[in-house]
Coordinates of C-alpha atoms in Angstrom, one line a residue:
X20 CA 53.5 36.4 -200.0
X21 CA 54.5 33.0 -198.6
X22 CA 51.3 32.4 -197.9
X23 CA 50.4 32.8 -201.3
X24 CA 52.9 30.9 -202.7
X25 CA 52.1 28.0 -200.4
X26 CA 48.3 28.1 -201.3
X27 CA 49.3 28.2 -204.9
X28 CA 51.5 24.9 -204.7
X29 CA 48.5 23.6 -202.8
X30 CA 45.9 24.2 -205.4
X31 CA 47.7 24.8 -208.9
X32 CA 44.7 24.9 -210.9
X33 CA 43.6 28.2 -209.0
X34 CA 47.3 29.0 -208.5
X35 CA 47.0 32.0 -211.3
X36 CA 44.7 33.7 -209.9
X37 CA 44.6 33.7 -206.0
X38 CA 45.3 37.3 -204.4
X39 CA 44.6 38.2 -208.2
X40 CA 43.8 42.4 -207.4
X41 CA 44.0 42.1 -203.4
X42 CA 46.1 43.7 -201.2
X43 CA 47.2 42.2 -198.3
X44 CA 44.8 44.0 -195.5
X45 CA 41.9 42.2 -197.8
X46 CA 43.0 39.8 -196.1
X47 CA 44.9 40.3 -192.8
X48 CA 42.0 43.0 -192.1
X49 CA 39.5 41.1 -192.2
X50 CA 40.6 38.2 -190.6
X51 CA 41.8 40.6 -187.5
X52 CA 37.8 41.5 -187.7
X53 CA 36.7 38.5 -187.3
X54 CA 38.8 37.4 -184.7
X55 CA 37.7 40.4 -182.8
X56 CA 34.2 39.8 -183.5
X57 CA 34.8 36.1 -182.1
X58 CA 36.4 37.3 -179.1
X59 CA 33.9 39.5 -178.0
X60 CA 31.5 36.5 -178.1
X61 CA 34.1 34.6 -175.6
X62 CA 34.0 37.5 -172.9
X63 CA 30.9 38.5 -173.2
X64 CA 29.1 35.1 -171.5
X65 CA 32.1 35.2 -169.3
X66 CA 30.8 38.3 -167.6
X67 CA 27.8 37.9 -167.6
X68 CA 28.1 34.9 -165.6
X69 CA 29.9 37.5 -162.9
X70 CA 26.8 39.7 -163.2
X71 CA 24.5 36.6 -162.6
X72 CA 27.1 35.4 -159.9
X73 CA 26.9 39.2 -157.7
X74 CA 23.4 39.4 -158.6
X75 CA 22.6 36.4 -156.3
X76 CA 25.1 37.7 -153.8
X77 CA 23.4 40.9 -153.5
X78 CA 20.2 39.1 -153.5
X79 CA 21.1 37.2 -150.6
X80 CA 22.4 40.0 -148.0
X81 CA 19.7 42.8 -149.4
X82 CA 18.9 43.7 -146.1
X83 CA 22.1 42.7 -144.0
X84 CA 23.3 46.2 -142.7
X85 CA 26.5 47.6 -143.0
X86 CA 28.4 50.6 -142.9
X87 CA 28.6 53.1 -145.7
X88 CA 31.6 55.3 -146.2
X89 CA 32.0 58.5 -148.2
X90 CA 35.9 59.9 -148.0
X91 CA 36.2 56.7 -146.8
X92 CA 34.7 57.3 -143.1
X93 CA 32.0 55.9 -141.5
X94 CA 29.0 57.6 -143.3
X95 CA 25.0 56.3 -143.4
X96 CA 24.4 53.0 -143.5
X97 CA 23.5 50.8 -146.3
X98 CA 23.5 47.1 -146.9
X99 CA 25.7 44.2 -148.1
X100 CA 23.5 43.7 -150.9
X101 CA 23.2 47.3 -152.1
X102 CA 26.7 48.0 -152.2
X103 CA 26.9 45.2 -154.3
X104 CA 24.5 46.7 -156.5
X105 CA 27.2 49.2 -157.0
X106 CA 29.6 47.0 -158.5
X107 CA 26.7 45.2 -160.7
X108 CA 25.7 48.5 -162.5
X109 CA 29.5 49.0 -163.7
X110 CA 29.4 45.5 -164.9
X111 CA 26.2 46.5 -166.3
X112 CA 27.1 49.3 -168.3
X113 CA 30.4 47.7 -169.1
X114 CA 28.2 44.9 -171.2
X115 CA 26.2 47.4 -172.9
X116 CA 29.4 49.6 -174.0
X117 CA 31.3 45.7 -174.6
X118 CA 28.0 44.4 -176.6
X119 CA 27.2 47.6 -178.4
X120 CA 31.1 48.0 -179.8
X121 CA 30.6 44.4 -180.5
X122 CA 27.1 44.6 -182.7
X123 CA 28.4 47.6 -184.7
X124 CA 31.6 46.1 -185.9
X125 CA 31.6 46.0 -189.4
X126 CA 33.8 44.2 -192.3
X127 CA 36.4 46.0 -193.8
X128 CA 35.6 44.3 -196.9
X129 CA 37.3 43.8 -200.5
X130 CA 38.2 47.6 -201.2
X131 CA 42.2 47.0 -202.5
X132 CA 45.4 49.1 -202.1
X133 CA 44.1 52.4 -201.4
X134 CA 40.2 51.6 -201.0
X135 CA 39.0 52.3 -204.5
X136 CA 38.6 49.1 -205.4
X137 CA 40.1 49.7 -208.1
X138 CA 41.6 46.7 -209.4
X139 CA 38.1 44.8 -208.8
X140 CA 36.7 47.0 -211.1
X141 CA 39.3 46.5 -214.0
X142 CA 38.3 42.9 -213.3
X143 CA 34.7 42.7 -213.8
X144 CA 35.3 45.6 -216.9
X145 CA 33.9 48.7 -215.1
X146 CA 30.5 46.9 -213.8
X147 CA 30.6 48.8 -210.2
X148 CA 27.5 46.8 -209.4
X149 CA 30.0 43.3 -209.7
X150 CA 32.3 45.2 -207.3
X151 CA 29.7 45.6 -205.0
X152 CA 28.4 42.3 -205.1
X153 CA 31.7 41.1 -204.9
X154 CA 32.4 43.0 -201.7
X155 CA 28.6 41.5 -200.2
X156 CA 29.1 38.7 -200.8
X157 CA 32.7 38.2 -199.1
X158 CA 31.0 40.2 -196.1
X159 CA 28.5 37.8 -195.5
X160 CA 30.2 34.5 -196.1
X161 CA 32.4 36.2 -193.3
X162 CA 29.1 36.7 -191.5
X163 CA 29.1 40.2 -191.3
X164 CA 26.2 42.5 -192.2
X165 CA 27.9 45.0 -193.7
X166 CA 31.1 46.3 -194.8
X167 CA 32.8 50.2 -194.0
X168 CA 31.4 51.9 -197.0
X169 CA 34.6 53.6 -197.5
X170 CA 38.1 52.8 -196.4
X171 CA 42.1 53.3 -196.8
X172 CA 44.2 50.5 -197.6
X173 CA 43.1 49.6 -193.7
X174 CA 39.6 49.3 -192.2
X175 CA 39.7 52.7 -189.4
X176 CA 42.2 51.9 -187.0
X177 CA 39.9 54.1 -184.5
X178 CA 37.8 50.7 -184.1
X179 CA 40.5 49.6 -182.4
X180 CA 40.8 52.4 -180.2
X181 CA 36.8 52.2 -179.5
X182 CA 37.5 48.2 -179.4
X183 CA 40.3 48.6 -176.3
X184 CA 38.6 51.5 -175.0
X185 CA 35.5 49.4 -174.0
X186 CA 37.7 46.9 -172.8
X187 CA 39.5 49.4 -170.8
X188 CA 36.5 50.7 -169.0
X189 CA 35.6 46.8 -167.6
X190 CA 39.3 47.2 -166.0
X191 CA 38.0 50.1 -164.4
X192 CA 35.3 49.0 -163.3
X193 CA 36.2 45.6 -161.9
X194 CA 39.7 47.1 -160.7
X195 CA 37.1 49.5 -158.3
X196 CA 35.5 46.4 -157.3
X197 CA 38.1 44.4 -156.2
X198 CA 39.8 47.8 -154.7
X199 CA 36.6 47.9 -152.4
X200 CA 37.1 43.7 -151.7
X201 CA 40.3 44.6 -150.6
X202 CA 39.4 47.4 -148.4
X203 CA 36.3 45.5 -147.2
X204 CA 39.4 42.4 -145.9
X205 CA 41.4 44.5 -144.5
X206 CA 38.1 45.5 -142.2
X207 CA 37.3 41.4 -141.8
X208 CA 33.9 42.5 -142.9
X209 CA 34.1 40.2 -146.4
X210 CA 36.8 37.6 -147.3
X211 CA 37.6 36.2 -150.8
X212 CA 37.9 32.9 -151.5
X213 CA 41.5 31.1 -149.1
X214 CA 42.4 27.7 -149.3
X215 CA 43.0 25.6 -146.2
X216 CA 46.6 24.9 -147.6
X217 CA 47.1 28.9 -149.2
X218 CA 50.0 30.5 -147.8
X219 CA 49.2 34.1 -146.7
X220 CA 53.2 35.5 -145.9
X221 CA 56.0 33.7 -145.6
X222 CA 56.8 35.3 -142.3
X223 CA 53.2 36.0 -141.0
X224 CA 51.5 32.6 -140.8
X225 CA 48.5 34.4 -139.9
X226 CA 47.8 36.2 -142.8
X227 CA 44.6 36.1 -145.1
X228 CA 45.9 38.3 -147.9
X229 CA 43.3 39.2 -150.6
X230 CA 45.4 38.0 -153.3
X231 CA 42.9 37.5 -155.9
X232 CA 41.7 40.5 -155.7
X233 CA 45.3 42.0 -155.9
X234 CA 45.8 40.5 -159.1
X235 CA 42.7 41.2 -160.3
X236 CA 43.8 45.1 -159.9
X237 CA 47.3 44.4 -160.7
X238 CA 45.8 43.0 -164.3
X239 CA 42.9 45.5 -164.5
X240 CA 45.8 48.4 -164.3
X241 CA 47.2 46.9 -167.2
X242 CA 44.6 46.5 -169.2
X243 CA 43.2 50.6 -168.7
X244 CA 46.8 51.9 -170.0
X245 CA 46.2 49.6 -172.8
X246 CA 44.0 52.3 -174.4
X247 CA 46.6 54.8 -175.1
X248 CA 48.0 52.9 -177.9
X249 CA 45.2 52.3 -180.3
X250 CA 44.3 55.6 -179.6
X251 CA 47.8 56.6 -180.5
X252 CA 47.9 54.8 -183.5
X253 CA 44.7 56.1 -185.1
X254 CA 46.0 59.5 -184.7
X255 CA 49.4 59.2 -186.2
X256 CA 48.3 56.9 -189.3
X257 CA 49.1 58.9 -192.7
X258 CA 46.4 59.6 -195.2
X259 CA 45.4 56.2 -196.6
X260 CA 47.4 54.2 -194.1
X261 CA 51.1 53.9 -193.1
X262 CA 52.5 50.6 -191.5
X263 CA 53.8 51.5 -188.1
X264 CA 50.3 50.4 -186.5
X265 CA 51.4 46.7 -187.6
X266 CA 53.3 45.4 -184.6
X267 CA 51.9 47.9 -181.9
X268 CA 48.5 45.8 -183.2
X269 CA 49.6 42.8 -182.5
X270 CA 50.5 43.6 -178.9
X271 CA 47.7 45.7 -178.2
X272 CA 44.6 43.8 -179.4
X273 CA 45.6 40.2 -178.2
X274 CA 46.8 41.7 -175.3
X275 CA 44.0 43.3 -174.5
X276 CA 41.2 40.5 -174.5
X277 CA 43.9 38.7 -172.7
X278 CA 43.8 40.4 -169.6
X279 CA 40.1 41.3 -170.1
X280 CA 39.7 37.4 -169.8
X281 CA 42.0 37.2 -166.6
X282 CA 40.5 39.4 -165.1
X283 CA 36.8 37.8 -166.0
X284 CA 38.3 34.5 -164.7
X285 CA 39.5 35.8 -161.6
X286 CA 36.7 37.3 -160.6
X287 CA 33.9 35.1 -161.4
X288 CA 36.5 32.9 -158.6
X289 CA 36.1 35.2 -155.8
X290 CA 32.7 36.1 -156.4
X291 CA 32.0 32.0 -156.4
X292 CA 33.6 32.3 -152.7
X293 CA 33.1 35.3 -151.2
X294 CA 32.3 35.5 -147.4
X295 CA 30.6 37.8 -145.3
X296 CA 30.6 37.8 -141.4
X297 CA 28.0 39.5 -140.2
X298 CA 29.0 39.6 -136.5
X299 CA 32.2 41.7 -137.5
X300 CA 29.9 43.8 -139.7
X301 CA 27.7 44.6 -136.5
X302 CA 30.3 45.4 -134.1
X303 CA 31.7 47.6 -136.8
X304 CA 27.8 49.8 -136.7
X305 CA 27.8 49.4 -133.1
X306 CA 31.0 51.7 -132.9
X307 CA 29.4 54.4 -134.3
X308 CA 25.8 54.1 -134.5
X309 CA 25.3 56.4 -131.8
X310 CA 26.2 59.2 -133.5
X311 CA 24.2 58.0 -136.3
X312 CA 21.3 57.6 -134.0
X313 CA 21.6 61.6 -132.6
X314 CA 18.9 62.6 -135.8
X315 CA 16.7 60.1 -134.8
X316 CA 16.7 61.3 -131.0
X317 CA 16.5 64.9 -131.9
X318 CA 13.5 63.8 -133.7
X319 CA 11.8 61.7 -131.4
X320 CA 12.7 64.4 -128.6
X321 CA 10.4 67.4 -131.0
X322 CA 8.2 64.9 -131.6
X323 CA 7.0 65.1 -127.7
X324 CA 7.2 68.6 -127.5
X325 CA 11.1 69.4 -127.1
X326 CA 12.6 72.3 -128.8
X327 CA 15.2 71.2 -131.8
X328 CA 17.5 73.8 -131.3
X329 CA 18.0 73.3 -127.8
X330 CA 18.1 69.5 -128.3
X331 CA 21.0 69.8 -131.0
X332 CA 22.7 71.8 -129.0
X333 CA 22.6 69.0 -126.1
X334 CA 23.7 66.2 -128.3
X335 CA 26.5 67.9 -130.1
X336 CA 28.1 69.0 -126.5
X337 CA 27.2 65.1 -125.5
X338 CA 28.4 63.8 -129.0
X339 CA 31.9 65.9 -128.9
X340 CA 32.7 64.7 -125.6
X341 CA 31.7 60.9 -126.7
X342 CA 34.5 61.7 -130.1
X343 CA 37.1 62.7 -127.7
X344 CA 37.1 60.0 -125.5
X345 CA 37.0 57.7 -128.4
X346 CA 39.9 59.4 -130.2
X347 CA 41.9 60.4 -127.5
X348 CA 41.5 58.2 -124.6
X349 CA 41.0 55.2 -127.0
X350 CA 37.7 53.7 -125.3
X351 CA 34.3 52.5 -126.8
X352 CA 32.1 55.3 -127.7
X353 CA 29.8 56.3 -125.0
X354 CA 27.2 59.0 -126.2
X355 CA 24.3 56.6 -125.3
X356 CA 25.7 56.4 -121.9
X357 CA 25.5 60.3 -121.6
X358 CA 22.6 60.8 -123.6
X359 CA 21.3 58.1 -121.0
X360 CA 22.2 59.9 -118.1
X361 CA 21.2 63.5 -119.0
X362 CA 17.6 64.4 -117.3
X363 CA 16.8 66.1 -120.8
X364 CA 16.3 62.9 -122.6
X365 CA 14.5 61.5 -119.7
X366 CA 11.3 61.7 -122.3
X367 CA 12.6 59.0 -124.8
X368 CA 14.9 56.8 -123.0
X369 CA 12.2 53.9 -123.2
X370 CA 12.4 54.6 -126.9
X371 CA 16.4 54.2 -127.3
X372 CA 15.8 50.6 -128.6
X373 CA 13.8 51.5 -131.4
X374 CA 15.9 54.5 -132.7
X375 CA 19.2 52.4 -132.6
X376 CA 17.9 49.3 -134.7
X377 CA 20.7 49.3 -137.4
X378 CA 17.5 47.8 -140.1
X379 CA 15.7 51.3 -139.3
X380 CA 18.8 53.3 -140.8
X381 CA 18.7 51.5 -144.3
X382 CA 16.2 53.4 -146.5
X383 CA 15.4 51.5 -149.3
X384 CA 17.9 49.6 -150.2
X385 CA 16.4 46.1 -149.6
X386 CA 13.5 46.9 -152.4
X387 CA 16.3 49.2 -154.6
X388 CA 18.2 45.8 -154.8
X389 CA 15.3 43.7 -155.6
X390 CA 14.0 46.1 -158.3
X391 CA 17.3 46.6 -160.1
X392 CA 18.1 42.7 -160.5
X393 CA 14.6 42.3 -161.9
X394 CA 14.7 45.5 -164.5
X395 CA 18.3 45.6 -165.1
X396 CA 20.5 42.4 -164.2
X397 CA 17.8 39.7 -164.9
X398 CA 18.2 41.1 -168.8
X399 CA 21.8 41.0 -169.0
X400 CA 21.7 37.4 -167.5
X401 CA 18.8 36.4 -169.7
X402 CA 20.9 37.2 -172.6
X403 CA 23.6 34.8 -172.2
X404 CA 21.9 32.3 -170.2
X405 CA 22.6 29.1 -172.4
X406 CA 26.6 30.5 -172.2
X407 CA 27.2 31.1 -169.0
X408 CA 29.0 28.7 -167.0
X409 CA 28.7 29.3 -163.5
X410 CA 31.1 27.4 -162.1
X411 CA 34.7 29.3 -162.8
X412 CA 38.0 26.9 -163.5
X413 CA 39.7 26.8 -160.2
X414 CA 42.7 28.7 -160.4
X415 CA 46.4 27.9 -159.5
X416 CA 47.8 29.8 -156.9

């Protein structure tokens, strides 16, 4: 009402009449649906430009091998570029969930108190067709394309919930990302962005900590929990509305693109630095390639004429007594060594090379890579191309 009474001094002549049969969600709703509307349209460029940003990263190491984990040990290998692919289909899916929330957010419209529109039609003298014109009309000035046909006093405070909720899901996603950054330091296989004057520990001048990515996941944890209030709110909100969704709202919503925003910020930074070395990466396969390799020799010893059950047989013996002395004793793994000086494999030791080049256990990954930037990241980026700024703010740290 202050508002109102300040417009009114403002503009006396139209004084009498403004909010004349509006209750106050005509307005606050609205406006709250527009300002999510409008930020939408900031985040969305803003990751986009990470999608284009990890698209050229995983573009660039396609075929560099690495190794892949499942339970987190060492499992087939894969390559820098294809696990990178990974994180690009969650951002993927993340701007189509983001986008498509976005596209089908509506205006709440002029409906008054309870949503009859009631007053409106007292107004124009029971011509419904006025009160529908009326309620276009303000839709598209607002430029919206339509309105919710039917409301309470409040547009459905469940397009809030599906509002956070696909906010929420990009926290996921990107907090899994960064979780795998982290995991990926720690190994020295990748390294975000340092500084040469960045502080690592106050007490260990050595350290490289991957503090971006920390915060990223710090941020990202904040924003999934986020959810549970909108989703709250909608539940609890009595017949045609009641008003303790009003404060929880204003937390929740700004809150929400808030963080999403950090988090879009943060990481577009350490995807604009990221570093791979390569020599770490190998040294890495080299410790357990063998037993990668033991398929490949089983195969290459049938292939000559040997028999596969008695050639598994040989290599788990060899392989078990390889695990043990790298487990137990601590020393580099030696099944080639064994496999090398058993008579048995005599057959295929000029062939050893060839079954232990790291680019032959890969699969398709190079071409998987390069197919899915053209069909399904190129898109995304083509999208928001004149938006995207590639370059992210350097951030204070």
């Amino acid at each position: 009402m202050a508002h109102v009474h300040t417009y009114a001094t403002c503009c006396p002549t139209a004084g009498p009449i403004i909010h004349l049969g509006a209750t106050s969600c005509d307005i606050g709703d609205n406006a709250d649906l527009v300002v999510l509307r409008d930020a939408f349209d900031i985040l969305l460029p803003k990751l986009a430009g990470c999608v284009k940003t990890l698209g050229e990263f995983a573009d660039k190491h396609k075929s560099l091998p690495t190794l892949g984990f499942t339970h987190f040990q060492p499992a087939q290998l894969t390559t820098v570029g294809k696990r990178a692919c990974l994180w690009l289909q969650d951002l993927i899916i993340c701007e189509k969930n983001i986008s498509h929330v976005r596209a089908n957010l509506k205006f709440r419209g002029i409906k008054g108190t309870t949503g009859t529109q009631a007053s409106f039609l007292q107004l124009f003298n029971g011509d419904y067709s006025k009160v529908r014109e009326l309620d276009n009309r303000v839709t598209q000035l607002a430029g919206f394309q339509s309105s919710y046909s039917v409301t309470g006093q409040t547009y459905p405070r469940i397009v809030d919930a599906e509002v956070v909720s696909s906010l929420s899901v990009l926290g996921a996603s990107v907090h899994k990302m960064c979780t795998d950054l982290r995991l990926l330091a720690g190994m020295n296989e990748i390294g975000e962005p340092f500084e040469p004057t960045q502080i690592g520990s106050s007490a260990m001048a050595y350290k490289q900590n991957p503090m971006r990515s920390e915060r990223v996941c710090s941020i990202a944890r904040y924003l999934m929990n986020l959810v549970n209030n909108p989703l709250t709110t909608a539940s609890v909100q009595w017949l045609e509305r009641s008003l303790d969704d009003s404060a929880n709202r204003r937390l929740c919503l700004s809150e929400a693109f808030l963080a999403a925003d950090s988090v879009l910020l943060t990481l577009q930074n350490i995807l604009e630095g990221l570093t791979v070395f390569p020599k770490v990466i190998a040294k890495n396969i080299d410790k357990v390639l063998p037993f990668m390799a033991t398929e490949n020799i089983i195969i290459a010893m049938v292939k000559i004429g040997g028999d596969r059950q008695v050639c598994h047989e040989k290599i788990r013996v060899l392989s078990l007594e390889a695990a043990s002395t790298v487990r137990i004793e601590g020393k580099d793994n030696d099944l080639l060594d064994r496999v090398i000086k058993d008579p048995y494999f005599a057959p295929i030791l000029d062939q050893l090379p060839q079954l232990l080049e790291p680019s032959t256990f890969i699969g398709c990954a190079p071409d998987q890579v390069t197919y899915f930037l053209k069909e399904e990241v190129q898109p995304v980026v083509n999208k928001y191309i004149t938006k995207i700024k590639t370059t992210a703010t350097k951030l204070d740290i």
